[in-house]
Each structure stands twice: as structure tokens, then as C-alpha cells.
PDB file of C-alpha atoms in Angstrom:
ATOM      1  CA  UNK A 177     117.606 184.483  71.659  1.00  0.00           C
ATOM      2  CA  UNK A 178     120.656 183.609  73.785  1.00  0.00           C
ATOM      3  CA  UNK A 179     119.881 180.866  76.280  1.00  0.00           C
ATOM      4  CA  UNK A 180     121.330 182.957  79.093  1.00  0.00           C
ATOM      5  CA  UNK A 181     118.673 185.579  78.351  1.00  0.00           C
ATOM      6  CA  UNK A 182     116.000 183.028  79.187  1.00  0.00           C
ATOM      7  CA  UNK A 183     117.394 182.253  82.609  1.00  0.00           C
ATOM      8  CA  UNK A 184     116.398 185.616  84.093  1.00  0.00           C
ATOM      9  CA  UNK A 185     112.624 185.200  83.582  1.00  0.00           C
ATOM     10  CA  UNK A 186     112.846 181.520  84.575  1.00  0.00           C
ATOM     11  CA  UNK A 187     114.696 182.429  87.775  1.00  0.00           C
ATOM     12  CA  UNK A 188     112.190 185.203  88.503  1.00  0.00           C
ATOM     13  CA  UNK A 189     109.325 182.750  88.014  1.00  0.00           C
ATOM     14  CA  UNK A 190     111.057 180.221  90.242  1.00  0.00           C
ATOM     15  CA  UNK A 191     111.584 182.748  93.035  1.00  0.00           C
ATOM     16  CA  UNK A 192     108.071 184.171  92.799  1.00  0.00           C
ATOM     17  CA  UNK A 193     106.449 180.755  92.693  1.00  0.00           C
ATOM     18  CA  UNK A 194     108.507 179.469  95.600  1.00  0.00           C
ATOM     19  CA  UNK A 195     107.771 182.546  97.696  1.00  0.00           C
ATOM     20  CA  UNK A 196     104.036 182.023  97.208  1.00  0.00           C
ATOM     21  CA  UNK A 197     104.043 178.272  97.738  1.00  0.00           C
ATOM     22  CA  UNK A 198     106.027 178.151 100.979  1.00  0.00           C
ATOM     23  CA  UNK A 199     103.538 180.301 102.901  1.00  0.00           C
ATOM     24  CA  UNK A 200     101.962 178.282 105.710  1.00  0.00           C
ATOM     25  CA  UNK A 201      98.599 176.887 104.669  1.00  0.00           C
ATOM     26  CA  UNK A 202      96.284 173.909 104.921  1.00  0.00           C
ATOM     27  CA  UNK A 203      97.611 172.327 101.706  1.00  0.00           C
ATOM     28  CA  UNK A 204     101.231 172.427 102.871  1.00  0.00           C
ATOM     29  CA  UNK A 205     100.241 171.113 106.292  1.00  0.00           C
ATOM     30  CA  UNK A 206      98.477 168.147 104.670  1.00  0.00           C
ATOM     31  CA  UNK A 207     101.424 167.366 102.383  1.00  0.00           C
ATOM     32  CA  UNK A 208     103.784 167.587 105.348  1.00  0.00           C
ATOM     33  CA  UNK A 209     101.607 165.312 107.447  1.00  0.00           C
ATOM     34  CA  UNK A 210     101.359 162.730 104.664  1.00  0.00           C
ATOM     35  CA  UNK A 211     105.117 162.900 104.222  1.00  0.00           C
ATOM     36  CA  UNK A 212     105.775 162.377 107.902  1.00  0.00           C
ATOM     37  CA  UNK A 213     103.388 159.426 107.948  1.00  0.00           C
ATOM     38  CA  UNK A 214     104.737 158.034 104.644  1.00  0.00           C
ATOM     39  CA  UNK A 215     101.248 157.578 103.151  1.00  0.00           C
ATOM     40  CA  UNK A 216     100.575 158.094  99.418  1.00  0.00           C
ATOM     41  CA  UNK A 217     103.294 160.750  99.248  1.00  0.00           C
ATOM     42  CA  UNK A 218     103.970 160.430  95.506  1.00  0.00           C
ATOM     43  CA  UNK A 219     100.270 160.718  94.643  1.00  0.00           C
ATOM     44  CA  UNK A 220      99.727 163.745  96.886  1.00  0.00           C
ATOM     45  CA  UNK A 221     102.839 165.519  95.618  1.00  0.00           C
ATOM     46  CA  UNK A 222     101.831 164.731  92.028  1.00  0.00           C
ATOM     47  CA  UNK A 223      98.351 166.187  92.462  1.00  0.00           C
ATOM     48  CA  UNK A 224      99.681 169.392  94.029  1.00  0.00           C
ATOM     49  CA  UNK A 225     102.361 169.887  91.367  1.00  0.00           C
ATOM     50  CA  UNK A 226     100.074 169.062  88.438  1.00  0.00           C
ATOM     51  CA  UNK A 227      97.345 171.356  89.762  1.00  0.00           C
ATOM     52  CA  UNK A 228      99.781 174.240  90.065  1.00  0.00           C
ATOM     53  CA  UNK A 229     101.070 173.596  86.540  1.00  0.00           C
ATOM     54  CA  UNK A 230      97.540 173.730  85.108  1.00  0.00           C
ATOM     55  CA  UNK A 231      96.625 176.876  87.039  1.00  0.00           C
ATOM     56  CA  UNK A 232      99.865 178.689  86.209  1.00  0.00           C
ATOM     57  CA  UNK A 233      99.530 177.870  82.516  1.00  0.00           C
ATOM     58  CA  UNK A 234      95.906 178.994  82.547  1.00  0.00           C
ATOM     59  CA  UNK A 235      96.904 182.245  84.208  1.00  0.00           C
ATOM     60  CA  UNK A 236      99.595 183.006  81.655  1.00  0.00           C
ATOM     61  CA  UNK A 237      97.445 182.063  78.656  1.00  0.00           C
ATOM     62  CA  UNK A 238      94.230 183.634  79.919  1.00  0.00           C
ATOM     63  CA  UNK A 239      95.674 186.879  81.199  1.00  0.00           C
ATOM     64  CA  UNK A 240      97.800 187.212  78.070  1.00  0.00           C
ATOM     65  CA  UNK A 241      94.778 186.905  75.787  1.00  0.00           C
ATOM     66  CA  UNK A 242      92.815 189.342  77.931  1.00  0.00           C
ATOM     67  CA  UNK A 243      95.581 191.910  77.822  1.00  0.00           C
ATOM     68  CA  UNK A 244      95.931 191.626  74.052  1.00  0.00           C
ATOM     69  CA  UNK A 245      92.196 192.172  73.599  1.00  0.00           C
ATOM     70  CA  UNK A 246      92.070 195.195  75.903  1.00  0.00           C
ATOM     71  CA  UNK A 247      95.439 196.888  76.559  1.00  0.00           C
ATOM     72  CA  UNK A 248      93.964 199.234  79.169  1.00  0.00           C
ATOM     73  CA  UNK A 249      93.636 196.238  81.464  1.00  0.00           C
ATOM     74  CA  UNK A 250      97.437 196.195  81.647  1.00  0.00           C
ATOM     75  CA  UNK A 251      97.296 199.089  84.090  1.00  0.00           C
ATOM     76  CA  UNK A 252      94.492 197.580  86.147  1.00  0.00           C
ATOM     77  CA  UNK A 253      96.260 194.236  86.361  1.00  0.00           C
ATOM     78  CA  UNK A 254      99.584 195.872  87.115  1.00  0.00           C
ATOM     79  CA  UNK A 255      98.392 197.949  90.058  1.00  0.00           C
ATOM     80  CA  UNK A 256      96.040 195.269  91.372  1.00  0.00           C
ATOM     81  CA  UNK A 257      98.897 192.782  91.253  1.00  0.00           C
ATOM     82  CA  UNK A 258     101.250 195.261  92.907  1.00  0.00           C
ATOM     83  CA  UNK A 259      98.766 195.925  95.714  1.00  0.00           C
ATOM     84  CA  UNK A 260      98.249 192.217  96.270  1.00  0.00           C
ATOM     85  CA  UNK A 261     102.013 191.568  96.306  1.00  0.00           C
ATOM     86  CA  UNK A 262     102.667 194.319  98.821  1.00  0.00           C
ATOM     87  CA  UNK A 263      99.798 193.165 101.045  1.00  0.00           C
ATOM     88  CA  UNK A 264     101.054 189.597 100.828  1.00  0.00           C
ATOM     89  CA  UNK A 265     104.554 190.754 101.716  1.00  0.00           C
ATOM     90  CA  UNK A 266     103.314 192.717 104.722  1.00  0.00           C
ATOM     91  CA  UNK A 267     101.382 189.690 106.000  1.00  0.00           C
ATOM     92  CA  UNK A 268     104.453 187.492 105.568  1.00  0.00           C
ATOM     93  CA  UNK A 269     106.561 190.042 107.446  1.00  0.00           C
ATOM     94  CA  UNK A 270     104.041 190.017 110.298  1.00  0.00           C
ATOM     95  CA  UNK A 271     104.202 186.211 110.412  1.00  0.00           C
ATOM     96  CA  UNK A 272     108.002 186.426 110.515  1.00  0.00           C
ATOM     97  CA  UNK A 273     107.767 188.535 113.680  1.00  0.00           C
ATOM     98  CA  UNK A 274     105.035 186.312 115.124  1.00  0.00           C
ATOM     99  CA  UNK A 275     106.109 182.799 114.144  1.00  0.00           C
ATOM    100  CA  UNK A 276     104.289 179.624 114.987  1.00  0.00           C
ATOM    101  CA  UNK A 277     105.248 175.971 114.666  1.00  0.00           C
ATOM    102  CA  UNK A 278     103.575 173.876 111.988  1.00  0.00           C
ATOM    103  CA  UNK A 279     102.529 170.621 113.580  1.00  0.00           C
ATOM    104  CA  UNK A 280     101.637 167.425 111.798  1.00  0.00           C
ATOM    105  CA  UNK A 281     100.867 164.684 114.247  1.00  0.00           C
ATOM    106  CA  UNK A 282     101.330 161.106 113.168  1.00  0.00           C
ATOM    107  CA  UNK A 283      99.012 159.736 115.849  1.00  0.00           C
ATOM    108  CA  UNK A 284      95.983 159.383 113.592  1.00  0.00           C
ATOM    109  CA  UNK A 285      94.326 156.486 111.738  1.00  0.00           C
ATOM    110  CA  UNK A 286      95.759 155.583 108.323  1.00  0.00           C
ATOM    111  CA  UNK A 287      94.340 157.539 105.392  1.00  0.00           C
ATOM    112  CA  UNK A 288      93.353 155.603 102.260  1.00  0.00           C
ATOM    113  CA  UNK A 289      94.484 156.664  98.786  1.00  0.00           C
ATOM    114  CA  UNK A 290      91.021 157.838  97.755  1.00  0.00           C
ATOM    115  CA  UNK A 291      90.589 159.885 100.908  1.00  0.00           C
ATOM    116  CA  UNK A 292      94.070 161.369 100.568  1.00  0.00           C
ATOM    117  CA  UNK A 293      93.521 162.401  96.943  1.00  0.00           C
ATOM    118  CA  UNK A 294      90.052 163.818  97.546  1.00  0.00           C
ATOM    119  CA  UNK A 295      91.384 165.808 100.488  1.00  0.00           C
ATOM    120  CA  UNK A 296      94.339 167.298  98.622  1.00  0.00           C
ATOM    121  CA  UNK A 297      92.138 168.090  95.605  1.00  0.00           C
ATOM    122  CA  UNK A 298      89.685 169.922  97.839  1.00  0.00           C
ATOM    123  CA  UNK A 299      92.467 171.800  99.649  1.00  0.00           C
ATOM    124  CA  UNK A 300      93.877 172.847  96.281  1.00  0.00           C
ATOM    125  CA  UNK A 301      90.885 173.599  94.058  1.00  0.00           C
ATOM    126  CA  UNK A 302      88.419 174.827  96.679  1.00  0.00           C
ATOM    127  CA  UNK A 303      90.887 177.338  98.097  1.00  0.00           C
ATOM    128  CA  UNK A 304      90.242 180.799  96.631  1.00  0.00           C
ATOM    129  CA  UNK A 305      93.807 181.872  97.406  1.00  0.00           C
ATOM    130  CA  UNK A 306      95.212 179.360  94.924  1.00  0.00           C
ATOM    131  CA  UNK A 307      93.496 181.258  92.102  1.00  0.00           C
ATOM    132  CA  UNK A 308      94.864 184.567  93.336  1.00  0.00           C
ATOM    133  CA  UNK A 309      98.371 183.142  93.629  1.00  0.00           C
ATOM    134  CA  UNK A 310      98.567 181.208  90.363  1.00  0.00           C
ATOM    135  CA  UNK A 311      96.003 182.457  87.848  1.00  0.00           C
ATOM    136  CA  UNK A 312      95.957 186.143  88.807  1.00  0.00           C
ATOM    137  CA  UNK A 313      99.257 186.907  90.500  1.00  0.00           C
ATOM    138  CA  UNK A 314     101.690 184.654  88.643  1.00  0.00           C
ATOM    139  CA  UNK A 315      99.798 185.231  85.396  1.00  0.00           C
ATOM    140  CA  UNK A 316     100.034 188.990  85.889  1.00  0.00           C
ATOM    141  CA  UNK A 317     103.748 188.988  86.674  1.00  0.00           C
ATOM    142  CA  UNK A 318     104.430 186.585  83.792  1.00  0.00           C
ATOM    143  CA  UNK A 319     102.695 188.909  81.370  1.00  0.00           C
ATOM    144  CA  UNK A 320     104.954 191.758  82.414  1.00  0.00           C
ATOM    145  CA  UNK A 321     107.704 189.807  80.603  1.00  0.00           C
ATOM    146  CA  UNK A 322     108.299 189.936  76.880  1.00  0.00           C
ATOM    147  CA  UNK A 323     105.995 187.771  74.749  1.00  0.00           C
ATOM    148  CA  UNK A 324     108.613 185.079  74.205  1.00  0.00           C
ATOM    149  CA  UNK A 325     109.726 185.056  77.843  1.00  0.00           C
ATOM    150  CA  UNK A 326     106.444 184.688  79.744  1.00  0.00           C
ATOM    151  CA  UNK A 327     106.382 180.912  79.367  1.00  0.00           C
ATOM    152  CA  UNK A 328     109.925 180.697  80.679  1.00  0.00           C
ATOM    153  CA  UNK A 329     108.669 182.561  83.734  1.00  0.00           C
ATOM    154  CA  UNK A 330     105.864 180.007  83.974  1.00  0.00           C
ATOM    155  CA  UNK A 331     108.313 177.124  83.633  1.00  0.00           C
ATOM    156  CA  UNK A 332     110.323 178.528  86.523  1.00  0.00           C
ATOM    157  CA  UNK A 333     107.197 178.852  88.679  1.00  0.00           C
ATOM    158  CA  UNK A 334     106.135 175.277  87.868  1.00  0.00           C
ATOM    159  CA  UNK A 335     109.628 174.017  88.680  1.00  0.00           C
ATOM    160  CA  UNK A 336     109.397 175.770  92.050  1.00  0.00           C
ATOM    161  CA  UNK A 337     106.086 174.015  92.741  1.00  0.00           C
ATOM    162  CA  UNK A 338     107.480 170.582  91.867  1.00  0.00           C
ATOM    163  CA  UNK A 339     110.604 171.185  93.946  1.00  0.00           C
ATOM    164  CA  UNK A 340     108.731 172.474  96.986  1.00  0.00           C
ATOM    165  CA  UNK A 341     106.061 169.807  97.158  1.00  0.00           C
ATOM    166  CA  UNK A 342     108.618 167.058  96.491  1.00  0.00           C
ATOM    167  CA  UNK A 343     110.902 168.370  99.234  1.00  0.00           C
ATOM    168  CA  UNK A 344     107.993 168.833 101.619  1.00  0.00           C
ATOM    169  CA  UNK A 345     106.485 165.411 100.996  1.00  0.00           C
ATOM    170  CA  UNK A 346     109.532 163.188 100.534  1.00  0.00           C
ATOM    171  CA  UNK A 347     111.778 165.069 102.934  1.00  0.00           C
ATOM    172  CA  UNK A 348     109.199 165.493 105.681  1.00  0.00           C
ATOM    173  CA  UNK A 349     110.576 162.818 108.001  1.00  0.00           C
ATOM    174  CA  UNK A 350     114.045 164.324 107.899  1.00  0.00           C
ATOM    175  CA  UNK A 351     112.804 167.895 108.203  1.00  0.00           C
ATOM    176  CA  UNK A 352     110.252 167.325 110.951  1.00  0.00           C
ATOM    177  CA  UNK A 353     112.463 168.736 113.763  1.00  0.00           C
ATOM    178  CA  UNK A 354     113.286 171.745 111.561  1.00  0.00           C
ATOM    179  CA  UNK A 355     109.667 172.595 110.733  1.00  0.00           C
ATOM    180  CA  UNK A 356     108.604 172.099 114.334  1.00  0.00           C
ATOM    181  CA  UNK A 357     110.630 175.161 115.345  1.00  0.00           C
ATOM    182  CA  UNK A 358     109.010 178.602 115.013  1.00  0.00           C
ATOM    183  CA  UNK A 359     112.363 180.062 113.909  1.00  0.00           C
ATOM    184  CA  UNK A 360     112.265 177.923 110.746  1.00  0.00           C
ATOM    185  CA  UNK A 361     108.999 179.469 109.598  1.00  0.00           C
ATOM    186  CA  UNK A 362     110.379 182.887 110.557  1.00  0.00           C
ATOM    187  CA  UNK A 363     113.149 182.382 107.987  1.00  0.00           C
ATOM    188  CA  UNK A 364     110.708 181.210 105.314  1.00  0.00           C
ATOM    189  CA  UNK A 365     108.235 184.006 105.949  1.00  0.00           C
ATOM    190  CA  UNK A 366     111.071 186.538 105.953  1.00  0.00           C
ATOM    191  CA  UNK A 367     112.076 185.297 102.498  1.00  0.00           C
ATOM    192  CA  UNK A 368     108.460 185.506 101.313  1.00  0.00           C
ATOM    193  CA  UNK A 369     108.137 189.074 102.607  1.00  0.00           C
ATOM    194  CA  UNK A 370     111.337 190.219 100.894  1.00  0.00           C
ATOM    195  CA  UNK A 371     110.419 188.739  97.515  1.00  0.00           C
ATOM    196  CA  UNK A 372     106.798 189.888  97.566  1.00  0.00           C
ATOM    197  CA  UNK A 373     107.559 193.463  98.608  1.00  0.00           C
ATOM    198  CA  UNK A 374     110.335 193.766  96.031  1.00  0.00           C
ATOM    199  CA  UNK A 375     108.139 192.436  93.234  1.00  0.00           C
ATOM    200  CA  UNK A 376     105.193 194.579  94.315  1.00  0.00           C
ATOM    201  CA  UNK A 377     107.226 197.766  94.187  1.00  0.00           C
ATOM    202  CA  UNK A 378     108.767 196.821  90.828  1.00  0.00           C
ATOM    203  CA  UNK A 379     105.345 196.042  89.399  1.00  0.00           C
ATOM    204  CA  UNK A 380     103.886 199.322  90.650  1.00  0.00           C
ATOM    205  CA  UNK A 381     106.632 201.445  89.102  1.00  0.00           C
ATOM    206  CA  UNK A 382     106.611 199.408  85.897  1.00  0.00           C
ATOM    207  CA  UNK A 383     110.156 198.104  86.382  1.00  0.00           C
TER     208      UNK A 383
END
């Protein structure tokens, strides 16, 4: 297959993964706070990125095997995924019209490495939304691609995770004034809404 033909699914995975990851949440707030404080940033970013990689891969592999064993589930997964995408897009659009600043105060006692890792692991693996976003949603969209292209979609989504958490953690000090403004999250949530609604409609119509 021509290499250029692989870029489409990878770009789609990158955009979908990024749109999901940048939504305001407790995990992002913790990464941002650690980045602003300059404490254990590499370890926290590594845990977040590695966790996403494992979950995305599990979603692609698990959903793919399930679909092969029972093709009728394709329709269930497709419409369930479409409904979730549209709902997610609507919520992001509402946030875009009702923005709020994400604060991460540095006026707190230092956090040890063990405490930082245990906190980010809990925020990642004990959050039910992470399974919806990675295992179910990204796995479902990935399996709408051709057999040989689904892992390129996954690679794009993983790359988006690494890029986002690295930028959020290591660039936090520089970006603090930007993320303190409600208008910044309005832009991000507007992007999330556009991508999610577009993908939801495409998934529903089978495009």
C-alpha cells in the first residue's frame, strides 16, 4: 500500500484522539499543575501517555476480535459510538459557550514522586470515561477502517496523546497565562465539538 494512503487513517486517529484528550478533566488539571510546579513532569507525562497507548491498543484489538466473531455487533457499535460522539460534541459545544478557566495553583506543599504517580494512575485508571474514550470510542472508530489501516489510526491517536500530555506538562509554565483565560478553553472546546459532531454523523451514516 502507498505510504500516502496510510496518512489519512493516522491523521484521523490523531485528530480524534486529540479532540478527546483536550477536554477539561481532572487528569489534565493534575498534569497541568505538576507542569506549572515543575514536579515529576516526565514521570507523570509518561504514565498518562503509556496508559493511553495500552488502552487504545486494547480497544482496537478487543473490539476487532469481537466484531469478527459476531458481525451483527458492527451495527450496535456503530450507532452506539455515533450517539456517544454526538453527545460528546454537544457537551463540548455547550462548554464553548460557557467557558471557565482551568486553575492550577502552585501554592501547595511539594508532592513526592510516589504520591504523584499514585494520583495520576488513579485519575487515569479509575475514571470510567477513559474506557469510553479509548477502549470503546477510539476502538470503534478504528475498526471502521480497513483491516490493515486500523493500527495506523491507533498510532495517530497514541501520537496525539504523547503530544498533548508532553505539551501540557512541559509547556505548562509558558502556557499558564493562556490556559487561565476562559477564551482559550472556548477555542479548544469548539474544536472538540466540531470534530466529535462530524465523526458522529459520519459514523451514523456509515461514511
